[in-house]
Coordinates of C-alpha atoms and ligand atoms in Angstrom, one line a residue:
M884 CA -42.4 36.1 10.3
P885 CA -43.4 39.1 8.1
T886 CA -41.2 41.5 10.1
R887 CA -38.2 39.1 9.9
R888 CA -38.8 38.7 6.2
R889 CA -38.9 42.4 5.7
L890 CA -35.6 42.7 7.6
L891 CA -34.0 39.9 5.6
E892 CA -35.1 41.5 2.3
G893 CA -33.7 44.8 3.6
I894 CA -30.4 43.1 4.4
R895 CA -30.4 41.4 1.0
R896 CA -31.0 44.7 -0.9
A897 CA -28.3 46.5 1.2
H898 CA -25.8 43.7 0.6
Q899 CA -26.6 43.6 -3.1
A900 CA -26.3 47.4 -3.4
D901 CA -23.0 47.4 -1.5
A902 CA -21.7 44.7 -3.8
A903 CA -22.7 46.6 -6.9
H904 CA -20.9 49.7 -5.5
T905 CA -17.8 47.7 -4.8
T906 CA -17.8 46.4 -8.4
A907 CA -18.3 50.0 -9.7
V908 CA -15.3 51.2 -7.6
R909 CA -13.1 48.5 -9.1
A910 CA -14.4 49.2 -12.6
L911 CA -13.6 52.9 -12.2
T912 CA -10.1 52.1 -10.9
R913 CA -9.5 50.0 -14.0
A914 CA -10.9 52.6 -16.4
S915 CA -8.9 55.4 -14.8
T916 CA -5.7 53.4 -15.0
A917 CA -6.3 52.5 -18.7
S918 CA -7.1 56.1 -19.5
A919 CA -4.0 57.4 -17.7
D920 CA -1.8 54.8 -19.5
A921 CA -3.3 55.8 -22.9
R922 CA -2.6 59.5 -22.2
A923 CA 1.0 58.7 -21.3
R924 CA 1.3 56.8 -24.5
V925 CA 0.1 59.7 -26.5
A926 CA 2.6 62.1 -24.8
S927 CA 5.5 59.7 -25.5
A928 CA 4.3 59.2 -29.1
A929 CA 4.2 62.9 -29.6
A930 CA 7.7 63.3 -28.1
S931 CA 9.1 60.5 -30.3
G932 CA 7.9 62.0 -33.5
F933 CA 5.3 59.4 -34.4
S934 CA 3.5 59.8 -37.7
A935 CA 0.3 61.9 -37.8
G936 CA -1.8 58.8 -38.5
D937 CA -0.4 56.9 -35.4
L938 CA -0.8 59.9 -33.2
A939 CA -4.4 60.4 -34.3
A940 CA -5.2 56.7 -33.6
A941 CA -3.6 57.0 -30.1
R942 CA -5.7 60.2 -29.4
A943 CA -8.9 58.4 -30.5
A944 CA -8.1 55.6 -28.1
V945 CA -7.6 58.2 -25.3
D946 CA -11.0 59.8 -26.2
D947 CA -12.6 56.4 -26.1
L948 CA -11.1 55.5 -22.7
A949 CA -12.0 58.9 -21.3
R950 CA -15.6 58.2 -22.3
R951 CA -15.5 54.8 -20.6
E952 CA -14.0 56.4 -17.5
L953 CA -16.8 59.0 -17.4
E954 CA -19.4 56.2 -17.7
A955 CA -17.7 54.3 -14.9
R956 CA -17.7 57.5 -12.7
R957 CA -21.4 58.0 -13.4
K958 CA -22.1 54.4 -12.5
L959 CA -20.1 54.8 -9.3
C960 CA -22.4 57.8 -8.4
R961 CA -25.5 55.8 -9.1
T962 CA -24.4 52.7 -7.1
F963 CA -23.3 55.0 -4.2
T964 CA -26.7 56.6 -4.1
A965 CA -28.5 53.2 -4.3
A966 CA -26.3 51.7 -1.6
R967 CA -26.9 54.7 0.7
T968 CA -30.7 54.4 0.1
A969 CA -30.7 50.6 0.7
N970 CA -28.7 51.0 3.9
S971 CA -30.8 53.8 5.3
T972 CA -34.0 51.9 4.5
L973 CA -32.5 48.9 6.3
G974 CA -31.5 51.2 9.2
A975 CA -35.1 52.5 9.4
L976 CA -36.5 48.9 9.3
Y977 CA -34.1 47.7 12.0
A978 CA -34.2 50.8 14.3
P979 CA -37.4 49.8 16.2
H980 CA -35.9 46.4 17.1
A981 CA -32.4 47.4 18.4
R982 CA -31.7 51.0 19.0
G983 CA -28.1 52.1 18.7
R984 CA -26.9 49.0 16.9
G985 CA -25.5 49.5 13.4
T986 CA -26.7 47.7 10.3
G987 CA -23.7 48.2 8.1
G988 CA -21.2 45.5 7.0
R989 CA -20.6 43.0 9.8
G990 CA -23.5 44.3 11.9
R991 CA -25.8 43.4 9.0
S992 CA -24.4 39.8 8.7
V993 CA -24.9 39.4 12.5
I994 CA -28.5 40.6 12.3
A995 CA -29.2 38.2 9.3
A996 CA -27.6 35.3 11.1
G997 CA -29.7 36.0 14.2
I998 CA -32.9 36.2 12.3
L999 CA -32.1 33.1 10.2
G1000 CA -31.1 31.2 13.4
E1001 CA -34.4 32.0 15.0
L1002 CA -36.3 30.9 11.9
A1003 CA -34.4 27.6 11.7
E1004 CA -35.6 26.8 15.2
T1005 CA -39.2 26.9 14.1
P1006 CA -39.2 24.7 11.0
R1007 CA -43.0 24.4 11.1
E1008 CA -43.5 28.1 10.8
L1009 CA -40.8 28.2 8.1
V1010 CA -42.6 25.6 6.1
L1011 CA -45.9 27.3 6.5
A1012 CA -44.5 30.6 5.4
A1013 CA -42.8 29.3 2.3
D1014 CA -44.5 29.5 -1.1
A1015 CA -42.4 26.6 -2.4
I1016 CA -40.0 24.1 -1.0
V1017 CA -37.4 22.7 -3.3
V1018 CA -35.6 19.6 -1.9
S1019 CA -32.4 18.8 -3.9
T1020 CA -31.7 15.1 -3.9
S1021 CA -28.7 13.1 -5.1
G1022 CA -30.7 10.0 -4.3
G1023 CA -28.2 9.3 -1.5
K1024 CA -28.8 8.5 2.2
D1025 CA -28.5 12.1 3.5
S1026 CA -30.8 13.5 0.8
L1027 CA -33.2 10.7 1.6
V1028 CA -33.4 11.6 5.3
C1029 CA -33.5 15.3 4.4
G1030 CA -36.5 14.7 2.1
D1031 CA -38.1 12.6 4.7
R1032 CA -37.8 15.4 7.3
V1033 CA -39.1 18.1 5.0
V1034 CA -42.0 15.9 3.7
T1035 CA -43.0 14.9 7.2
L1036 CA -43.0 18.6 8.3
A1037 CA -44.9 19.7 5.3
A1038 CA -47.5 16.9 5.6
E1039 CA -48.0 17.7 9.3
A1040 CA -48.4 21.4 8.4
G1041 CA -50.9 20.5 5.6
C1042 CA -48.8 21.9 2.8
L1043 CA -47.2 19.0 1.0
D1044 CA -48.2 20.5 -2.3
K1045 CA -45.5 23.1 -1.8
V1046 CA -42.7 20.4 -2.0
V1047 CA -40.9 19.5 -5.1
L1048 CA -38.0 17.0 -5.2
V1049 CA -35.3 18.0 -7.7
H1050 CA -32.6 15.6 -8.9
A1051 CA -29.5 16.6 -10.9
D1052 CA -29.1 13.6 -13.2
L1053 CA -25.4 13.1 -14.1
G1054 CA -26.1 10.1 -16.3
E1055 CA -24.9 6.5 -16.0
E1056 CA -21.5 7.5 -17.4
S1057 CA -20.9 9.3 -14.1
E1058 CA -23.1 7.8 -11.5
W1059 CA -24.2 4.3 -10.3
P1060 CA -27.1 2.8 -12.2
G1061 CA -30.6 3.4 -10.9
V1062 CA -30.0 6.7 -9.1
R1063 CA -32.5 8.7 -11.0
E1064 CA -35.1 6.0 -10.8
L1065 CA -34.6 5.7 -7.1
A1066 CA -35.0 9.4 -6.6
Q1067 CA -38.2 9.3 -8.6
R1068 CA -39.6 6.4 -6.5
Q1069 CA -38.8 8.4 -3.3
A1070 CA -40.8 11.3 -4.7
E1071 CA -43.7 9.1 -5.7
Q1072 CA -43.8 7.4 -2.3
W1073 CA -43.9 10.8 -0.6
G1074 CA -46.5 12.1 -3.0
V1075 CA -44.5 15.1 -4.1
R1076 CA -43.6 16.5 -7.6
F1077 CA -40.4 15.3 -9.1
L1078 CA -38.2 17.3 -11.4
V1079 CA -35.0 16.3 -13.1
V1080 CA -32.3 18.6 -14.5
K1081 CA -29.6 17.1 -16.6
A1082 CA -26.0 18.1 -17.0
E1083 CA -25.2 16.8 -20.5
G1084 CA -22.2 14.5 -20.5
G1085 CA -21.9 14.4 -16.7
L1086 CA -18.5 14.2 -15.0
L1087 CA -17.0 12.3 -18.0
G1088 CA -18.2 15.0 -20.4
L1089 CA -16.9 17.8 -18.2
V1090 CA -13.5 16.3 -17.9
E1091 CA -13.3 15.6 -21.6
K1092 CA -14.4 19.2 -22.4
R1093 CA -12.0 20.9 -20.0
G1094 CA -9.1 18.4 -20.8
M1095 CA -8.5 18.1 -17.0
W1096 CA -10.1 16.7 -13.9
P1097 CA -11.6 18.9 -11.2
D1098 CA -10.1 18.6 -7.8
A1099 CA -11.0 19.3 -4.2
A1100 CA -9.7 22.9 -4.4
R1101 CA -11.5 23.6 -7.7
R1102 CA -14.7 21.6 -7.4
L1103 CA -16.2 22.9 -10.7
C1104 CA -18.0 19.7 -11.0
T1105 CA -20.5 20.4 -8.2
A1106 CA -21.1 23.9 -9.5
S1107 CA -21.5 23.1 -13.2
L1108 CA -23.1 19.6 -12.9
K1109 CA -25.5 20.3 -10.0
R1110 CA -25.8 23.9 -8.7
D1111 CA -25.9 25.7 -12.1
Q1112 CA -28.4 23.2 -13.4
I1113 CA -30.8 23.6 -10.5
A1114 CA -30.5 27.4 -10.3
P1115 CA -32.9 28.3 -13.2
L1116 CA -35.6 26.3 -11.4
F1117 CA -36.0 29.1 -8.8
K1118 CA -37.0 31.5 -11.5
Q1119 CA -39.3 29.0 -13.1
I1120 CA -41.0 28.2 -9.8
T1121 CA -41.3 31.9 -9.1
D1122 CA -43.0 32.5 -12.5
A1123 CA -45.3 29.6 -12.0
L1124 CA -46.3 30.9 -8.5
G1125 CA -47.3 34.2 -10.2
L1126 CA -47.4 36.1 -6.9
D1127 CA -47.8 39.9 -6.7
G1128 CA -45.2 40.2 -4.0
Q1129 CA -41.8 38.5 -3.4
A1130 CA -42.0 34.6 -3.2
L1131 CA -40.3 32.8 -0.3
I1132 CA -38.6 29.6 -1.6
L1133 CA -36.9 27.1 0.8
S1134 CA -34.1 25.2 -0.9
A1135 CA -33.4 22.1 1.3
L1136 CA -30.1 20.3 1.0
G1137 CA -29.1 17.1 2.8
I1138 CA -25.6 18.1 4.0
R1139 CA -24.3 17.2 7.4
A1140 CA -21.8 19.0 9.6
A1141 CA -20.0 15.8 10.4
E1142 CA -19.1 15.3 6.8
S1143 CA -16.3 17.9 6.6
P1144 CA -15.0 21.0 8.4
A1145 CA -16.4 23.2 5.6
R1146 CA -19.9 21.7 6.1
A1147 CA -19.5 22.1 9.9
R1148 CA -19.2 25.8 9.4
K1149 CA -22.6 26.0 7.6
A1150 CA -25.6 27.5 9.3
P1151 CA -28.9 25.6 9.4
L1152 CA -30.5 28.4 7.3
A1153 CA -28.9 30.9 5.0
L1154 CA -29.9 33.6 2.6
D1155 CA -29.0 32.6 -0.9
M1156 CA -27.9 35.9 -2.4
R1157 CA -27.1 34.5 -5.8
A1158 CA -30.6 32.9 -6.3
S1159 CA -32.6 35.6 -4.6
S1160 CA -34.0 38.7 -6.3
S1161 CA -36.7 41.3 -5.7
R1162 CA -39.2 38.6 -7.0
R1163 CA -38.0 35.8 -4.7
M1164 CA -36.2 35.2 -1.5
V1165 CA -34.4 31.9 -1.5
L1166 CA -33.3 30.5 1.8
T1167 CA -31.0 27.5 1.8
W1168 CA -32.1 25.1 4.5
H1169 CA -30.0 22.3 5.9
P1170 CA -32.6 20.2 7.8
V1171 CA -30.2 17.3 8.7
L1172 CA -27.1 19.4 9.4
E1173 CA -26.8 18.1 13.0
L1174 CA -27.3 14.4 12.3
T1175 CA -24.6 11.8 12.6
E1176 CA -24.1 9.1 10.0
A1177 CA -25.6 6.6 12.6
D1178 CA -28.7 8.9 13.0
V1179 CA -29.2 8.8 9.3
W1180 CA -29.1 5.1 9.1
R1181 CA -31.4 4.8 12.2
R1182 CA -34.0 7.0 10.5
I1183 CA -33.7 5.0 7.2
A1184 CA -34.3 1.7 9.2
E1185 CA -37.1 3.2 11.3
A1186 CA -39.1 4.7 8.4
A1187 CA -38.2 1.9 5.9
L1188 CA -36.8 4.4 3.4
E1189 CA -35.4 2.8 0.3
Y1190 CA -31.7 3.4 -0.1
H1191 CA -29.4 2.7 -3.0
P1192 CA -27.8 -0.8 -2.9
V1193 CA -24.2 0.6 -3.4
Y1194 CA -24.1 1.4 0.3
D1195 CA -24.4 -2.3 1.0
A1196 CA -21.2 -2.8 -1.0
L1197 CA -19.2 -0.5 1.3
I1198 CA -19.4 2.6 -0.9
P1199 CA -20.1 5.3 1.7
R1200 CA -21.5 8.0 -0.6
L1201 CA -23.9 7.9 -3.6
S1202 CA -21.8 10.2 -5.7
C1203 CA -20.0 10.0 -9.1
V1204 CA -18.5 6.5 -9.4
F1205 CA -15.0 8.1 -9.5
C1206 CA -15.7 11.2 -7.3
V1207 CA -12.8 13.5 -7.2
L1208 CA -13.2 13.7 -3.4
A1209 CA -13.2 9.9 -2.8
G1210 CA -10.3 8.3 -0.9
R1211 CA -8.1 5.7 -2.6
D1212 CA -9.8 2.7 -0.9
I1213 CA -13.2 3.8 -2.0
L1214 CA -12.0 4.2 -5.6
V1215 CA -10.5 0.7 -5.6
R1216 CA -13.8 -0.6 -4.2
A1217 CA -15.7 1.4 -6.9
V1218 CA -13.7 -0.3 -9.6
R1219 CA -14.3 -3.7 -8.2
L1220 CA -18.0 -2.9 -7.8
C1221 CA -18.1 -1.8 -11.5
W1222 CA -16.7 -5.2 -12.4
A1223 CA -19.2 -7.0 -10.2
L1224 CA -22.0 -5.1 -11.9
G1225 CA -20.6 -5.5 -15.4
L1226 CA -20.0 -1.8 -15.9
D1227 CA -17.2 -0.7 -18.3
L1228 CA -16.6 2.7 -16.5
P1229 CA -13.1 1.8 -15.3
T1230 CA -12.0 1.2 -18.9
R1231 CA -13.6 4.3 -20.2
Y1232 CA -12.1 6.5 -17.5
V1233 CA -8.6 5.1 -18.0
A1234 CA -9.0 5.8 -21.7
L1235 CA -10.1 9.3 -21.0
E1236 CA -7.1 9.9 -18.8
E1237 CA -4.8 8.7 -21.6
H1238 CA -6.7 10.8 -24.1
I1239 CA -6.5 14.1 -22.3
G1240 CA -3.1 13.4 -20.7
H1241 CA -4.2 14.5 -17.3
R1242 CA -4.5 12.2 -14.2
S1243 CA -7.5 12.2 -11.9
R1244 CA -5.1 13.1 -9.0
E1245 CA -1.7 14.5 -9.2
K1246 CA -0.2 11.3 -7.7
L1247 CA -2.9 8.8 -8.5
S1248 CA -4.5 7.9 -11.8
I1249 CA -7.6 5.8 -12.4
A1250 CA -5.1 3.4 -14.2
D1251 CA -3.3 3.0 -10.8
I1252 CA -6.6 2.4 -9.1
V1253 CA -7.6 -0.2 -11.6
A1254 CA -4.2 -1.9 -11.1
E1255 CA -4.7 -2.0 -7.3
A1256 CA -8.3 -3.3 -7.8
T1257 CA -6.9 -6.1 -10.0
L1258 CA -4.5 -7.2 -7.2
A1259 CA -7.2 -7.0 -4.6
E1260 CA -9.5 -9.0 -6.8
A1261 CA -6.8 -11.7 -7.3
E1262 CA -6.3 -11.9 -3.5
E1263 CA -9.8 -11.7 -2.3
G1264 CA -12.0 -12.8 -5.2
P1265 CA -15.0 -10.7 -6.5
L1266 CA -16.9 -8.5 -4.1
I1267 CA -19.7 -10.1 -2.2
W1268 CA -22.5 -8.1 -0.4
A1269 CA -26.1 -8.6 0.5
R1270 CA -29.1 -6.3 0.7
G1271 CA -29.2 -4.7 4.1
D1272 CA -25.4 -4.9 4.8
A1273 CA -25.2 -1.1 5.2
L1274 CA -27.9 -1.3 7.9
R1275 CA -26.3 -4.3 9.6
R1276 CA -23.0 -2.4 9.9
H1277 CA -24.6 0.8 11.2
V1278 CA -27.6 -0.2 13.2
G1279 CA -27.4 -3.9 13.7
E1280 CA -28.8 -7.2 12.4
E1281 CA -32.2 -6.8 14.0
A1282 CA -32.9 -3.4 12.6
A1283 CA -31.7 -4.6 9.2
A1284 CA -34.0 -7.6 9.3
G1285 CA -37.0 -5.4 10.2
Y1286 CA -36.1 -3.0 7.5
L1287 CA -36.0 -5.7 4.8
R1288 CA -39.3 -7.1 6.0
N1289 CA -41.0 -3.6 5.9
L1290 CA -39.5 -2.9 2.5
A1291 CA -40.8 -6.2 1.1
A1292 CA -44.2 -5.6 2.6
A1293 CA -44.4 -2.1 1.0
A1294 CA -43.3 -3.4 -2.4
Ligands
SF4_1546 S1 -19.9 13.6 -6.7 FE1 -17.7 14.2 -6.6 S2 -17.1 14.2 -8.8 FE2 -19.3 14.1 -8.8 S3 -20.0 16.3 -8.9 FE3 -19.9 15.8 -6.7 S4 -17.8 16.3 -6.0 FE4 -17.8 16.3 -8.3

């Protein structure tokens, strides 16, 4: 593990130094172009007989841009030297392990993927080596099984105290009621610390502020409501650890490959370049990546893990009530579930659409969804569901009955 960590850190530094150099190259190109344009303007101003005042101002601008260009050139030299040093340090670190194989660019990514792949195959060692383990939870079923896996591993390795469960609370204007409380109960049952980060206003606030809805291509919501809220925790955890050397933080996420092609391309373990620094190495860990939906429900039944009741009402994901990624049928059902639970969210979201003049989808507004839900309600009557229905659908009546008995006994 120490050798792999040193190599990963070498890769991180080389990657970061190369990225800084690439940025410096771009900055110099911009500065050189701006400087050349300014000089051309002075030449043409002089030829067109501009006033002495205008000419002096144009020459001052040229001097200013020339200074910036010089600064950009110096930065380029510094970043070039830093990148060369970082790459040769990495080369020296890697040389004893694979003679003749390069560590630049793609070679470096391949080496990192190999090391991370090996580490992912030995989760117990990973957990033991970590200084802190952050499990992000939405409160949903995949997060639940992810948390269960991590907690089980950490408990078996005798280091449960490293685990912290983090929930990004989007508020009841965005999410189904009881999500935060459920996540907290899960943490309490596992005996781990529970932290909440809150994105003020949630999805409703974000849409109102931007005057438009996010969409699948520009999913700003996940970044600003979840990832950006959780990111500062890595620094806080590192500070609290107070280690002399670099801390190793595992950041566990309950995503599954079967959910989408993008998720299927994820590796079980990845180096989080954005969150890592010389003080901490953050590895993003996907402990339930290979599980199917049925596997998840089987584990929930087997371990009597408390899941959110919206799953029983045929809502497949515990996400924002009007998630921008949800299909039409799910949104219609979400509206009907809101009515069944006495929530006024459909009315509020319809009003928001009208207020900002932007529909939640190009060809589908929440108002359309509400109209469809009204028709469905007239034809079928209000939604009816019972606790355990999600398990009945996925793992059968017997498993559901056992689950409900276990849950009642544990209450
Ligand atoms: S649940 Fe859906 S709408 Fe909410 S933050 Fe995630 S992707 Fe965006």
